[in-house]
Amino acid sequence: METFGGMVRTSRLIYNDSVSKLNREVRKFPASAVAKASGLKQRDYLGEGARSFA
């Protein structure tokens, strides 16, 4: 179970890093215009308690 928890933490970090990059780009011009036209929106981060697998 400890290995699974580590995998979940690592996956959460990777996801949150990707969300951070997406959110930053969605706010920049001209990417913001393209994002709006294609329906891309900022995403929420996954928190520690986002899901419980216990």
Coordinates of C-alpha atoms in Angstrom, one line a residue:
M1 CA 0.0 0.0 0.0
E2 CA 2.9 2.3 0.7
T3 CA 4.1 2.0 -2.9
F4 CA 0.7 2.8 -4.2
G5 CA 0.5 5.9 -2.1
G6 CA 3.9 7.0 -3.5
M7 CA 2.6 6.5 -7.0
V8 CA -0.5 8.5 -6.2
R9 CA 1.6 11.4 -4.8
T10 CA 3.9 11.3 -7.8
S11 CA 1.0 11.3 -10.2
R12 CA -0.6 14.2 -8.3
L13 CA 2.6 16.2 -8.6
I14 CA 2.9 15.6 -12.3
Y15 CA -0.8 16.5 -12.8
N16 CA -0.5 19.7 -10.8
D17 CA 2.6 20.7 -12.7
S18 CA 0.8 20.2 -16.0
V19 CA -2.2 22.2 -14.7
S20 CA 0.1 25.0 -13.6
K21 CA 1.7 25.1 -17.1
L22 CA -1.8 25.0 -18.8
N23 CA -3.2 27.7 -16.5
R24 CA -0.2 30.0 -17.2
E25 CA -0.5 29.6 -20.9
V26 CA -4.3 30.1 -21.0
R27 CA -3.7 33.5 -19.3
K28 CA -1.1 34.7 -21.9
F29 CA -1.9 36.5 -25.1
P30 CA -2.1 35.3 -27.9
A31 CA -2.6 31.8 -26.4
S32 CA -5.5 33.1 -24.3
A33 CA -7.4 34.0 -27.5
V34 CA -6.8 30.6 -29.0
A35 CA -7.7 28.8 -25.7
K36 CA -10.9 30.8 -25.5
A37 CA -11.9 30.0 -29.1
S38 CA -11.2 26.3 -28.6
G39 CA -12.9 26.0 -25.2
L40 CA -9.8 25.5 -23.1
K41 CA -10.2 26.7 -19.5
Q42 CA -8.1 26.8 -16.4
R43 CA -8.1 23.6 -14.4
D44 CA -8.2 23.0 -10.7
Y45 CA -5.3 21.4 -8.8
L46 CA -5.6 18.1 -7.1
G47 CA -5.2 18.4 -3.3
E48 CA -4.0 15.9 -0.8
G49 CA -7.6 14.9 0.1
A50 CA -8.9 14.8 -3.5
R51 CA -9.6 11.1 -3.2
S52 CA -9.3 8.6 -0.5
F53 CA -8.2 5.1 -1.5
A54 CA -8.0 3.7 2.0

